[in-house]
Short mmCIF file of C-alpha atoms in Angstrom, two decimals:
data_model
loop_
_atom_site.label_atom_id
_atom_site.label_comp_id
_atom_site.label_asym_id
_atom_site.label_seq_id
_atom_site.Cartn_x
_atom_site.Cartn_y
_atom_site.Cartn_z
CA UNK A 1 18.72 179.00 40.35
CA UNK A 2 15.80 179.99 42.32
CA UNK A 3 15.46 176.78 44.44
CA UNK A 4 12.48 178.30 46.94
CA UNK A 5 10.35 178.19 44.58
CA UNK A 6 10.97 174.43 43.58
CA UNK A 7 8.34 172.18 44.53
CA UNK A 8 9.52 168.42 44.99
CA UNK A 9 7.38 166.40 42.84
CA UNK A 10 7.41 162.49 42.52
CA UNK A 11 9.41 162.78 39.90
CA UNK A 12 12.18 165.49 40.92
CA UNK A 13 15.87 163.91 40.53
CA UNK A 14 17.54 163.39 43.39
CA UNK A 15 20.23 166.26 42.38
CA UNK A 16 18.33 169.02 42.62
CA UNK A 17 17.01 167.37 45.79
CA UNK A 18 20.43 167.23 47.19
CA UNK A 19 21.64 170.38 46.20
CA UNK A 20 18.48 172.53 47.95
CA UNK A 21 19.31 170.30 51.62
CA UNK A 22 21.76 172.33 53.48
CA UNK A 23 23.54 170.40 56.44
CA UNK A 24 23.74 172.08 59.41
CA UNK A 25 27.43 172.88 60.28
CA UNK A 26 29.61 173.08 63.53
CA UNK A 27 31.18 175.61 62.21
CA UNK A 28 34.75 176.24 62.74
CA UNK A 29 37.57 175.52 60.66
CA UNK A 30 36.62 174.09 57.44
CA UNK A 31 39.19 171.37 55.82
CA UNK A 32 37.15 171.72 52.58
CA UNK A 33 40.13 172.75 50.25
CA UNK A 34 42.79 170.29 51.38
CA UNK A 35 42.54 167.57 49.03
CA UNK A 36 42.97 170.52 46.14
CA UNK A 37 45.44 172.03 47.71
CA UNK A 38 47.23 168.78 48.12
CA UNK A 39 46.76 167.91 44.72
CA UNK A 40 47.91 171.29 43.22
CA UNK A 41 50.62 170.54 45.18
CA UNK A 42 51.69 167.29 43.84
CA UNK A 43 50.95 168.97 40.38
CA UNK A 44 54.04 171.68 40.99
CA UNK A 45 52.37 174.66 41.94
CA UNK A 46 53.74 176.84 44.79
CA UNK A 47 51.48 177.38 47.49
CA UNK A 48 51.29 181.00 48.72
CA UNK A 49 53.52 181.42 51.94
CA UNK A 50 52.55 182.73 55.14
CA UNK A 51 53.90 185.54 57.36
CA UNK A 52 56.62 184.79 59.97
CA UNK A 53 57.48 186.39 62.56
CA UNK A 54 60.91 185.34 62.52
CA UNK A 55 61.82 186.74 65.32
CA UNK A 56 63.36 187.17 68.61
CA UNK A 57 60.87 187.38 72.00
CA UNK A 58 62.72 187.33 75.18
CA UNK A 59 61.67 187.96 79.05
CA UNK A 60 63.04 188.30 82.36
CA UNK A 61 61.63 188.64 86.37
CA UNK A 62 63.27 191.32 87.93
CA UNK A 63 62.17 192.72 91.45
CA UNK A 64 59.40 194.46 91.10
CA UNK A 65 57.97 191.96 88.19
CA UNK A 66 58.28 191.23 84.11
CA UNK A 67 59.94 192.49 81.43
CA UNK A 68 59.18 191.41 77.98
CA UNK A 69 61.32 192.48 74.96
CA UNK A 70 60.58 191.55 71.17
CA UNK A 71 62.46 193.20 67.90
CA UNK A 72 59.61 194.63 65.48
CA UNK A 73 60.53 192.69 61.78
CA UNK A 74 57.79 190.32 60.34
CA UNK A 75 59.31 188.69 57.21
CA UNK A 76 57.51 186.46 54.29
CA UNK A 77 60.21 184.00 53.29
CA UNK A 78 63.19 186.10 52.40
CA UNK A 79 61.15 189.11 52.56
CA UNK A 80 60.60 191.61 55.23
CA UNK A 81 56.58 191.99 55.13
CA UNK A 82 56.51 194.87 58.00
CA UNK A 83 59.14 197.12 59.25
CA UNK A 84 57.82 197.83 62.61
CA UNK A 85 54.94 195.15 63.48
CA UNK A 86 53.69 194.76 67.13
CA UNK A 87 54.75 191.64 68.54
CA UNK A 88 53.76 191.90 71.72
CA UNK A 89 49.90 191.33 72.43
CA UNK A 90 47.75 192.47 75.14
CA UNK A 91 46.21 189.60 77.33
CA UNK A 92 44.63 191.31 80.11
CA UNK A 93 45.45 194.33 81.40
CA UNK A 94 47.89 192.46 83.64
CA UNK A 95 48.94 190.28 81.22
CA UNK A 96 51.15 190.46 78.07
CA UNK A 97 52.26 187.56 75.88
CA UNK A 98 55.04 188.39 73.13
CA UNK A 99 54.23 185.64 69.84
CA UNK A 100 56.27 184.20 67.60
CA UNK A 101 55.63 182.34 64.43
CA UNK A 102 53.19 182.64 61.75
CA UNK A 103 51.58 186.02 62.46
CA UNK A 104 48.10 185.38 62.24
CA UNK A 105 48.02 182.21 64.27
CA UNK A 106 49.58 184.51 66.89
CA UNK A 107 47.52 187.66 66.96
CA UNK A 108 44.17 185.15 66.44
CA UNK A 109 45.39 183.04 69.54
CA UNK A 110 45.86 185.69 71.69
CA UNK A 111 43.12 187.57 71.36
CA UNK A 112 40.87 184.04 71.34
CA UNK A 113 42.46 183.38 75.12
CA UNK A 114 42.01 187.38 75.94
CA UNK A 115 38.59 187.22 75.15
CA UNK A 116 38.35 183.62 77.37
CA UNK A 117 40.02 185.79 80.01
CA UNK A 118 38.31 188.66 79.95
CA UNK A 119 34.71 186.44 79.98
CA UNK A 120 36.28 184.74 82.89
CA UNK A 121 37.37 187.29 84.42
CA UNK A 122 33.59 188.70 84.75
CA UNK A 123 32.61 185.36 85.54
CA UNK A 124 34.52 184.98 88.55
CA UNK A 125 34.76 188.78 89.64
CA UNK A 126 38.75 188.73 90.23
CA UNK A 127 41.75 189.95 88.16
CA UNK A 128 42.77 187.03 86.26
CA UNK A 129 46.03 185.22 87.20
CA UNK A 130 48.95 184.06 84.56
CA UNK A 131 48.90 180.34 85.30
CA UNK A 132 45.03 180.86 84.02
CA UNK A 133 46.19 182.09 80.84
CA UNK A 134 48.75 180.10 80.47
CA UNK A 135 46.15 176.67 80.78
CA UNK A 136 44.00 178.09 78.34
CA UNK A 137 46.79 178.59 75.72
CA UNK A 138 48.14 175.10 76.39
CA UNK A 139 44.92 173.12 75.94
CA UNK A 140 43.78 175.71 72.73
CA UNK A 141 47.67 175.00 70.98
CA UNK A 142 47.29 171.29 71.88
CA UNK A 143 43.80 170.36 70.55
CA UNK A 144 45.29 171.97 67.16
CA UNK A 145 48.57 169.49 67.55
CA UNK A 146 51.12 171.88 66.31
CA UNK A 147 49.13 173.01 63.17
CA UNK A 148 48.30 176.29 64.60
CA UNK A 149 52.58 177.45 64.72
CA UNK A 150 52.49 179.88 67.57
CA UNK A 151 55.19 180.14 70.02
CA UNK A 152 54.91 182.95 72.83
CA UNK A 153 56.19 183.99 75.82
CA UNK A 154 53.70 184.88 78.14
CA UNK A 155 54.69 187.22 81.20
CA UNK A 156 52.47 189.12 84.04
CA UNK A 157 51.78 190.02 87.72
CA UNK A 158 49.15 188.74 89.38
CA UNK A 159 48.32 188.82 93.42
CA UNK A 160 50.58 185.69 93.77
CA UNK A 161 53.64 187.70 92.57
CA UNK A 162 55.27 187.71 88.71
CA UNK A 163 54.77 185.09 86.18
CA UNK A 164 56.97 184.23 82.86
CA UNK A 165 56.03 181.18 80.88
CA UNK A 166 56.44 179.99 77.76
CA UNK A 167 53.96 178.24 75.10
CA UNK A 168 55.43 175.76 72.24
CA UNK A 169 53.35 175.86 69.37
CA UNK A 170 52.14 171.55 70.84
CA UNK A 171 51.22 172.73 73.40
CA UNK A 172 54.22 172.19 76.07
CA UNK A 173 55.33 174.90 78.24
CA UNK A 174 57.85 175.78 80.94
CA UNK A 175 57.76 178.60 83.92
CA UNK A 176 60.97 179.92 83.79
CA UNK A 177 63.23 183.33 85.31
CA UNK A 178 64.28 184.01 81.82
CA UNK A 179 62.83 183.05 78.60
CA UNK A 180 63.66 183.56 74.85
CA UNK A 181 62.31 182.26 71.56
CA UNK A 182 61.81 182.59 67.69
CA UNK A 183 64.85 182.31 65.15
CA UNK A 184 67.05 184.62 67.13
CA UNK A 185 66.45 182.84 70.48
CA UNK A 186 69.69 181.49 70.88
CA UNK A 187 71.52 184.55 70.32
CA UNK A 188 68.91 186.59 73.21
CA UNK A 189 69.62 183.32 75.73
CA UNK A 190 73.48 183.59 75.13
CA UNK A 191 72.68 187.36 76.61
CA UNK A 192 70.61 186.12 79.49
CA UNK A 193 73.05 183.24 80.35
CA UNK A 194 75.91 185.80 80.51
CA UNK A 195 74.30 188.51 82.61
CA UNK A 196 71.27 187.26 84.69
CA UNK A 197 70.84 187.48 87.62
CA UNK A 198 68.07 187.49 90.22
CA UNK A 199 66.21 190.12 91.67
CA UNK A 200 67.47 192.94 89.36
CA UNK A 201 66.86 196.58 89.18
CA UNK A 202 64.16 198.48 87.16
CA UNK A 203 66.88 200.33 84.36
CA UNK A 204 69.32 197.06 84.98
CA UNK A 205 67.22 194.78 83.73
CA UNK A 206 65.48 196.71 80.84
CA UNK A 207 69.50 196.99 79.63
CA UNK A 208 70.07 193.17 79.69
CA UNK A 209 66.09 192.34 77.68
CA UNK A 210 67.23 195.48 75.40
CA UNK A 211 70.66 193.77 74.80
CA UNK A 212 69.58 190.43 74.22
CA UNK A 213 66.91 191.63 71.77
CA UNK A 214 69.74 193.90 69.73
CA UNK A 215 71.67 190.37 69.88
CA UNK A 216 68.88 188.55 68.24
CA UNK A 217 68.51 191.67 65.93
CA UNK A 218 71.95 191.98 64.46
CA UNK A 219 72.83 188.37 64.50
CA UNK A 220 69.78 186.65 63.00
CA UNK A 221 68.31 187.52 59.85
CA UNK A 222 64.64 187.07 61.04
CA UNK A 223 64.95 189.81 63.42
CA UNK A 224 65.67 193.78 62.83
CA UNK A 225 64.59 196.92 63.12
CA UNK A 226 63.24 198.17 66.46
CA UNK A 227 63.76 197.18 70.28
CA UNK A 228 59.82 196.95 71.95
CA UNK A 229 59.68 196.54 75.65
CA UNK A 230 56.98 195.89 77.83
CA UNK A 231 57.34 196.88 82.17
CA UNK A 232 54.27 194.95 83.64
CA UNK A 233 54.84 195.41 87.35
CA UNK A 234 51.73 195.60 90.33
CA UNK A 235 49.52 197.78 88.70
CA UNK A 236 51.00 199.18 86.11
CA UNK A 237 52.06 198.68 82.53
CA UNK A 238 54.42 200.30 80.80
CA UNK A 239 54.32 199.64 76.92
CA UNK A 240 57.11 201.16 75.37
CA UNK A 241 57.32 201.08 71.62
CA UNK A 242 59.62 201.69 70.52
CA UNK A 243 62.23 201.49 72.91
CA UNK A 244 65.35 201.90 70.44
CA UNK A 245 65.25 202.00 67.36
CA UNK A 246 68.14 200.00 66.38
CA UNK A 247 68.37 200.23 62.65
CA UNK A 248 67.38 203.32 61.22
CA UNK A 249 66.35 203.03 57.83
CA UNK A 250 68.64 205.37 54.92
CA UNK A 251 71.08 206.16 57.88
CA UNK A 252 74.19 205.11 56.44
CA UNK A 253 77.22 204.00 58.55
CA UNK A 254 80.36 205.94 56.29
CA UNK A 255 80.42 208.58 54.35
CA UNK A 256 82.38 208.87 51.06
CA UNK A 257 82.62 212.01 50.05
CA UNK A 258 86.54 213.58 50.00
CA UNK A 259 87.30 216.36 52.21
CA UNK A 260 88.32 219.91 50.45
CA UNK A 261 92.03 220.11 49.57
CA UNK A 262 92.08 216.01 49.42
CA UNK A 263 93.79 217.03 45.60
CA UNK A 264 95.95 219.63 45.73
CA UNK A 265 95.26 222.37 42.85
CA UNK A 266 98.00 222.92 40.59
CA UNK A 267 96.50 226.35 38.45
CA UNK A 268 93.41 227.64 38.42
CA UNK A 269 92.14 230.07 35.30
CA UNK A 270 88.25 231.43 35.15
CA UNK A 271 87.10 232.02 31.86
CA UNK A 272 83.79 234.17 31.42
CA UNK A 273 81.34 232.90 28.50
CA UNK A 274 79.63 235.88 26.78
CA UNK A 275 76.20 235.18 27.05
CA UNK A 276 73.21 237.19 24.96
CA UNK A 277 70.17 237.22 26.79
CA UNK A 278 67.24 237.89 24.43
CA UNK A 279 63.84 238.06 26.25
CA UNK A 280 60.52 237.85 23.89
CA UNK A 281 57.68 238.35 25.14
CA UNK A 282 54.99 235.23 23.33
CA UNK A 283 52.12 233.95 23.63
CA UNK A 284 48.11 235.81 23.96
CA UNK A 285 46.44 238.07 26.48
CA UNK A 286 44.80 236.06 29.16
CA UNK A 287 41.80 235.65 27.76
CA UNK A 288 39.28 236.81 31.03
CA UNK A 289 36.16 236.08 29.16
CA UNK B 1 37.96 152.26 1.17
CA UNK B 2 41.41 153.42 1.23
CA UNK B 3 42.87 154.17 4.59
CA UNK B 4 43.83 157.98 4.66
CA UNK B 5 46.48 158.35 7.15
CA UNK B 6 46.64 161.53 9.40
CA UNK B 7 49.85 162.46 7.69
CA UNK B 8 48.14 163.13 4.36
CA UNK B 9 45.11 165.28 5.38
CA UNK B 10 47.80 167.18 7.18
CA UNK B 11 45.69 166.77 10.55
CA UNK B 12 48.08 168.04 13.94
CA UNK B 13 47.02 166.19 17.31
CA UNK B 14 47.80 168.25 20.12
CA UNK B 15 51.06 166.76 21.76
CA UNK B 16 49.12 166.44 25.38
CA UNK B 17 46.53 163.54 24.03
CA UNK B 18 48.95 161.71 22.81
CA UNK B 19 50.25 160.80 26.11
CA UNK B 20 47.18 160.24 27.90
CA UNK B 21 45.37 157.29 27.98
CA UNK B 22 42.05 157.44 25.76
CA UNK B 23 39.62 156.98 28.44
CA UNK B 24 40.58 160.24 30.22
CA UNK B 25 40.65 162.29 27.17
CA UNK B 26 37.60 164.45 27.39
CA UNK B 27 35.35 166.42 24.98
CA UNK B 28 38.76 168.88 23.84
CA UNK B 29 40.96 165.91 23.62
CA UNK B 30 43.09 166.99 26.69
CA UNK B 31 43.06 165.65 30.14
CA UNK B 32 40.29 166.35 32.00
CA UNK B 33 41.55 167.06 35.71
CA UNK B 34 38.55 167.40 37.55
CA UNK B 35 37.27 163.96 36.49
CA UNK B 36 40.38 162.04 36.96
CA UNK B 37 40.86 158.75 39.18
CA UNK B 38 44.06 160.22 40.94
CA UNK B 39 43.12 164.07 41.61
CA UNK B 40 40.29 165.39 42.67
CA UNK B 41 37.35 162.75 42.24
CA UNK B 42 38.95 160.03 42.64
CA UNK B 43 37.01 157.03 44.94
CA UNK B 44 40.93 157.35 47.03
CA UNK B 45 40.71 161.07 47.43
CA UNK B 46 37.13 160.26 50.01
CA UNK B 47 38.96 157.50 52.00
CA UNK B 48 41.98 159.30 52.97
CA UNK B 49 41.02 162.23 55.50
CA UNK B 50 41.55 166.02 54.06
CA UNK B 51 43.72 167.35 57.07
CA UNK B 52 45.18 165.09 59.94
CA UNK B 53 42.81 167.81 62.11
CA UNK B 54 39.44 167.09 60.76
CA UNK B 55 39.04 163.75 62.03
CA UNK B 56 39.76 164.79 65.83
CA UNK B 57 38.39 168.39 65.45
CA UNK B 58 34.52 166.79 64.62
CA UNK B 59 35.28 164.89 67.81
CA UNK B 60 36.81 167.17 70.71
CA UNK B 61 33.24 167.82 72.35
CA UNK B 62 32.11 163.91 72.44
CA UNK B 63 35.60 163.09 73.76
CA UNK B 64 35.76 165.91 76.33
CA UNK B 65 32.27 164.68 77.32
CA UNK B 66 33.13 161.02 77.65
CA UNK B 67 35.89 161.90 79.67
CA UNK B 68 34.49 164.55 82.07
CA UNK B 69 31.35 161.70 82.60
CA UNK B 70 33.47 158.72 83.43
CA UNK B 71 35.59 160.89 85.95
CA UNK B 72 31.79 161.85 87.36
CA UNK B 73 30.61 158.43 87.50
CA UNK B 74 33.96 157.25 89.22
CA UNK B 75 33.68 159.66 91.74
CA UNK B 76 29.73 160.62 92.19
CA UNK B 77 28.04 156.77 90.81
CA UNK B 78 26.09 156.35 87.96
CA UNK B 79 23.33 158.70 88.73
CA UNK B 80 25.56 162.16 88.08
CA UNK B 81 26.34 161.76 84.64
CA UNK B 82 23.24 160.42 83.86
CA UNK B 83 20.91 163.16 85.35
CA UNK B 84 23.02 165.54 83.17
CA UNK B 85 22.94 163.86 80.64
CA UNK B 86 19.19 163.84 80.36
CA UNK B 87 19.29 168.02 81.25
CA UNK B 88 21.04 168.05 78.45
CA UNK B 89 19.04 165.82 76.17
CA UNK B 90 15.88 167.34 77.47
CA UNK B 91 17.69 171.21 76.29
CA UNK B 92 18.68 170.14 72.68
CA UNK B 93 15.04 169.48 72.33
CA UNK B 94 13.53 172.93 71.73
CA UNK B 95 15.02 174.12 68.19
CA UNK B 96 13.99 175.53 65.22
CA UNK B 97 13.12 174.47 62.44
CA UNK B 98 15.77 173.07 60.09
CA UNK B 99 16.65 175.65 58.28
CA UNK B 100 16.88 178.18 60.56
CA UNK B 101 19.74 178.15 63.13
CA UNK B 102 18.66 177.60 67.11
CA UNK B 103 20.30 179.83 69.13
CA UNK B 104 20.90 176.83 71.79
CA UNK B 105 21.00 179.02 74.77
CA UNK B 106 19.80 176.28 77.69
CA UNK B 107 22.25 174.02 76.15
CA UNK B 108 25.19 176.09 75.97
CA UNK B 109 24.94 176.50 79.30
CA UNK B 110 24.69 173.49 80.22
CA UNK B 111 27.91 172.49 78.57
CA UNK B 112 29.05 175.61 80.30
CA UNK B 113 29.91 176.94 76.67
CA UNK B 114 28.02 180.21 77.26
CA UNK B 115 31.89 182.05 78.52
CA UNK B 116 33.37 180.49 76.42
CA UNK B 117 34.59 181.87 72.79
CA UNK B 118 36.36 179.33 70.33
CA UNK B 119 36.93 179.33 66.57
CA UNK B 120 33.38 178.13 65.45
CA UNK B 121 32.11 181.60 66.97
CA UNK B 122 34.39 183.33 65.01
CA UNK B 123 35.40 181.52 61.48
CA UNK B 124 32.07 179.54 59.62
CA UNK B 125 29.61 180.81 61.98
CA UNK B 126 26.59 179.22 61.92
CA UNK B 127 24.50 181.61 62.53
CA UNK B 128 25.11 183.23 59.24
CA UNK B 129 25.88 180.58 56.49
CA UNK B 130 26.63 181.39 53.36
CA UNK B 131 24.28 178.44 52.00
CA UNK B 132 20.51 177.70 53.16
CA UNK B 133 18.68 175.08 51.90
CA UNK B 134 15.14 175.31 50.83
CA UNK B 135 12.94 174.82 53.85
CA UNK B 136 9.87 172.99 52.50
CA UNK B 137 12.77 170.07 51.59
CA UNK B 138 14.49 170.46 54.92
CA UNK B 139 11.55 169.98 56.61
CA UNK B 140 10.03 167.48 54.71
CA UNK B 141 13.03 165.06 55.21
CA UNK B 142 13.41 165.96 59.17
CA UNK B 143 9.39 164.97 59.08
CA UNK B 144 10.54 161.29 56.98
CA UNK B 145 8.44 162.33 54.27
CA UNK B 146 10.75 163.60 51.75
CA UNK B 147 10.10 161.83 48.52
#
């Protein structure tokens, strides 16, 4: 319908009136489809699910700074959407925050508060510092009240020292020595419970974050395949991916075939078949036209 | 006249409008869904709010505001909040016209939203809608003298 060239006359319904009047919008999310999906819902019909990353996140201060460790399986449902996904986001380039949860709320939150960071950063003329980070991700996850399901750990070294905190998707955090969350959580935290301890070594603690993740791997369904691990100590990062890979995939663990002489032979006779080979030659010239 | 009975003329009546009540049977004699009471046009469906979130998302910026200028006048008196508040009065003056979108610059940073990025920068961006209305209409109402 070719409403620019509509002149309002007098006499013009007020639909057509209506329909040409654009509101101006915020912009934003838009909540437009809610009632229908609501209703659909009510009606039977399965909305589509999202991807998970059903997961396991851990990290740990050792002496020289953070460790952050995350397996590399994003599932949908009962299904495993990506084999080797990167779970572990860049925040600044002293700052990395492992998410957990639906994947796109995580990768769109952190690169929302990188962005922040990164504009503050210029703004201000220093290197940004974790506690900044980690203000900004509280306030953004607690204006959206839990609706935007993104749970991270969020690690880095600033001038004050090294920095490990972790986000609930509310909005709630805690600074802690040694952090772990998604589905296999509780198996990575049994690890760090067992074995922590302050102050440790460079290849000490990349061990215990390695063997907490593998815990959360082979115990928890939501977690698998590889081992990521991020070093962020005073000015330098080192992103390893992968670090192990744990489960390889068509590697299988036994091997069934039986050995020569398993059977023992009793007689043995070879027969020969006589076999005419007659070769004709059929078919036309190539034709080189 | 004698009654003929649907069972003679050998007339079948679709199992669905049978069940549902004649006022909502439509032009096919099924249910129409998009004009019933309890689905999507329904008088309820406009009352109740969409999403818990759309209620407090339209208003985060007057609340952070409100907050922010009490805290001002508590500390500063009544003249703080009120001489920023007419900066930023006097800044959402100069704008387009309707149907274009003002790029709010003065404004923005005012409400020190110039380094800042959120989702309305990113998803429905007003600066390119999908929908524009027709401008001699939008103008004519913003002028009162839409008839």
């Amino acid at each position: 319908m070719n409403e620019l060239f509509h002149l309002p006359t007098k006499r013009s319904n007020m639909a057509t009136v209506n329909s040409a009047y654009a509101e101006p919008s915020l912009g934003g999310f838009s909540f437009e489809n809610c009632k229908r999906n609501a209703y659909m819902e009510t009606k039977g019909i399965k909305m589509p699910t999202a991807r998970k990353t059903g997961t396991t996140i851990a990290g740990i201060i050792f002496k020289d700074g953070v460790i952050l460790g995350a397996d590399t399986r994003a599932t949908e449902d009962t299904i495993v959407a990506d084999k080797n996904c990167s779970k572990i986001h860049y925040i600044a380039p002293n700052i990395y925050c492992c998410g957990a949860g639906t994947a796109a709320d995580t990768e769109m939150t952190t690169q929302m508060i990188s962005s922040n960071l990164e504009l503050h950063r210029l703004s201000t003329g220093r290197e940004g510092r974790v506690c900044t980070a980690n203000r900004m991700l509280k306030q953004f996850l607690f204006r959206y009240q839990g609706y935007i399901s993104a749970a991270l750990v969020l690690g880095g070294v600033d001038y004050t020292g090294p920095h490990l905190y972790t986000v609930h998707p509310h909005g709630s955090t805690d600074k802690l020595p040694y952090v772990s969350m998604g589905s296999g959580s509780l198996a990575a935290m049994a690890t760090f419970e067992d074995r922590f301890k302050p102050d440790m070594e460079l290849e000490e603690a990349k061990k215990l974050v390695r063997d907490a993740i593998a815990a959360g791997i082979f115990n928890d369904l939501g977690s698998g395949s590889n081992v990521d691990l991020c070093v962020i100590t005073k000015g330098k990062v080192d992103y390893i991916r992968p670090h192990e890979i744990a489960n390889e995939k068509g590697v299988r663990q036994g091997n069934y075939k039986y050995k020569r002489g398993t059977t023992a032979v009793l007689t043995k006779s070879v027969r020969s078949l006589p076999i005419d080979i007659e070769t004709t030659v059929t078919g036309e010239a190539m034709d080189t036209s | 006249m004698c009654e003929i009975s649907k069972m003679d003329l050998n007339v079948t009546t679709p199992a669905s409008s049978l069940e549902v009540p004649l006022h909502q049977t439509g032009q096919y004699g099924v249910k129409e869904t998009m004009k019933s009471a309890e689905g999507l046009s329904g008088v309820k469906s406009t009352l109740v709010a969409a999403h818990p979130l759309e209620a407090s998302e339209a208003l985060v910026r007057k609340n952070r505001d409100q907050v922010d200028f009490t805290m001002l006048r508590n500390v500063q008196g009544m003249h703080a909040p009120l001489r920023l508040q007419m900066e930023r009065h006097i800044a959402g003056k100069v704008q387009r016209l309707p149907c274009l979108h003002s790029s709010n610059v003065a404004l923005d940073t005012l409400r020190g939203q110039d380094e800042h990025i959120d989702f309305n920068h990113v998803l429905n961006d007003p600066t390119a809608p999908e929908v524009m209305g027709d401008p001699h209409i939008m103008i004519e109402r913003r002028a009162g003298i839409l008839q």
